[in-house]
Each structure stands twice: as structure tokens, then as C-alpha cells.
Amino acid sequence: MNLEWRINGEILRKYGYSFGQTILGKMLAVDDQWNGLSMEKEIAIQIE
């Protein structure tokens, strides 16, 4: 499985984020077809 995603810097600035800050969240992978996959992983992304 390959996961590709992007973070839009302009949208982050609109939400008040700036350089040096860290975004905390959870990544959730779900199998929409068979409902057999449900993986969750906490992530931290530092803006540089």
C-alpha cells in the first residue's frame, strides 16, 4: 500500500500556523469497500 498526501502551506497559514510550530494529529486508514482495515497512527509534523 502506498500513501501519498500533501500539506498546503497557504491553508496552514490561514489556520494560524507558522514556521517552527508542530501539528499533532492522527492518520486513519480505512477500507471503504470491505470495512476490513482500520489502522490509526498518531503523527507530528514540524513546519520548517
Tab-separated table of C-alpha atoms in Angstrom:
chain	number	residue	atom	x	y	z
A	1	MET	CA	0.000	0.000	0.000
A	2	ASN	CA	1.318	3.443	-0.901
A	3	LEU	CA	0.017	6.556	0.774
A	4	GLU	CA	0.579	9.939	-0.809
A	5	TRP	CA	-0.527	13.233	0.678
A	6	ARG	CA	0.413	16.888	0.747
A	7	ILE	CA	0.146	19.757	3.176
A	8	ASN	CA	-0.796	23.118	1.690
A	9	GLY	CA	1.311	25.872	3.301
A	10	GLU	CA	-1.130	28.632	2.380
A	11	ILE	CA	-4.012	26.865	4.107
A	12	LEU	CA	-1.859	26.248	7.194
A	13	ARG	CA	-1.130	29.985	7.443
A	14	LYS	CA	-4.865	30.719	7.203
A	15	TYR	CA	-5.368	28.428	10.215
A	16	GLY	CA	-2.712	30.368	12.133
A	17	TYR	CA	0.260	28.006	11.846
A	18	SER	CA	3.754	29.378	11.241
A	19	PHE	CA	7.355	28.200	10.933
A	20	GLY	CA	8.658	26.224	13.920
A	21	GLN	CA	5.252	25.028	15.089
A	22	THR	CA	4.234	21.386	15.277
A	23	ILE	CA	0.956	19.968	14.010
A	24	LEU	CA	-0.318	16.992	16.008
A	25	GLY	CA	-2.957	14.633	14.694
A	26	LYS	CA	-3.955	11.113	13.791
A	27	MET	CA	-3.749	9.378	10.444
A	28	LEU	CA	-6.573	6.909	9.893
A	29	ALA	CA	-6.567	4.371	7.062
A	30	VAL	CA	-9.936	2.756	6.374
A	31	ASP	CA	-11.017	0.189	3.792
A	32	ASP	CA	-14.194	1.724	2.398
A	33	GLN	CA	-15.048	-1.298	0.255
A	34	TRP	CA	-14.732	-4.223	2.684
A	35	ASN	CA	-14.539	-2.464	6.069
A	36	GLY	CA	-11.744	-4.887	6.957
A	37	LEU	CA	-8.953	-2.373	7.515
A	38	SER	CA	-8.851	0.178	10.268
A	39	MET	CA	-5.399	1.435	11.207
A	40	GLU	CA	-4.695	4.528	13.273
A	41	LYS	CA	-1.333	6.196	13.878
A	42	GLU	CA	-0.550	9.391	15.784
A	43	ILE	CA	1.591	11.826	13.786
A	44	ALA	CA	3.527	15.024	14.451
A	45	ILE	CA	4.613	17.337	11.646
A	46	GLN	CA	7.002	20.214	12.300
A	47	ILE	CA	6.720	23.177	9.952
A	48	GLU	CA	10.121	24.295	8.667
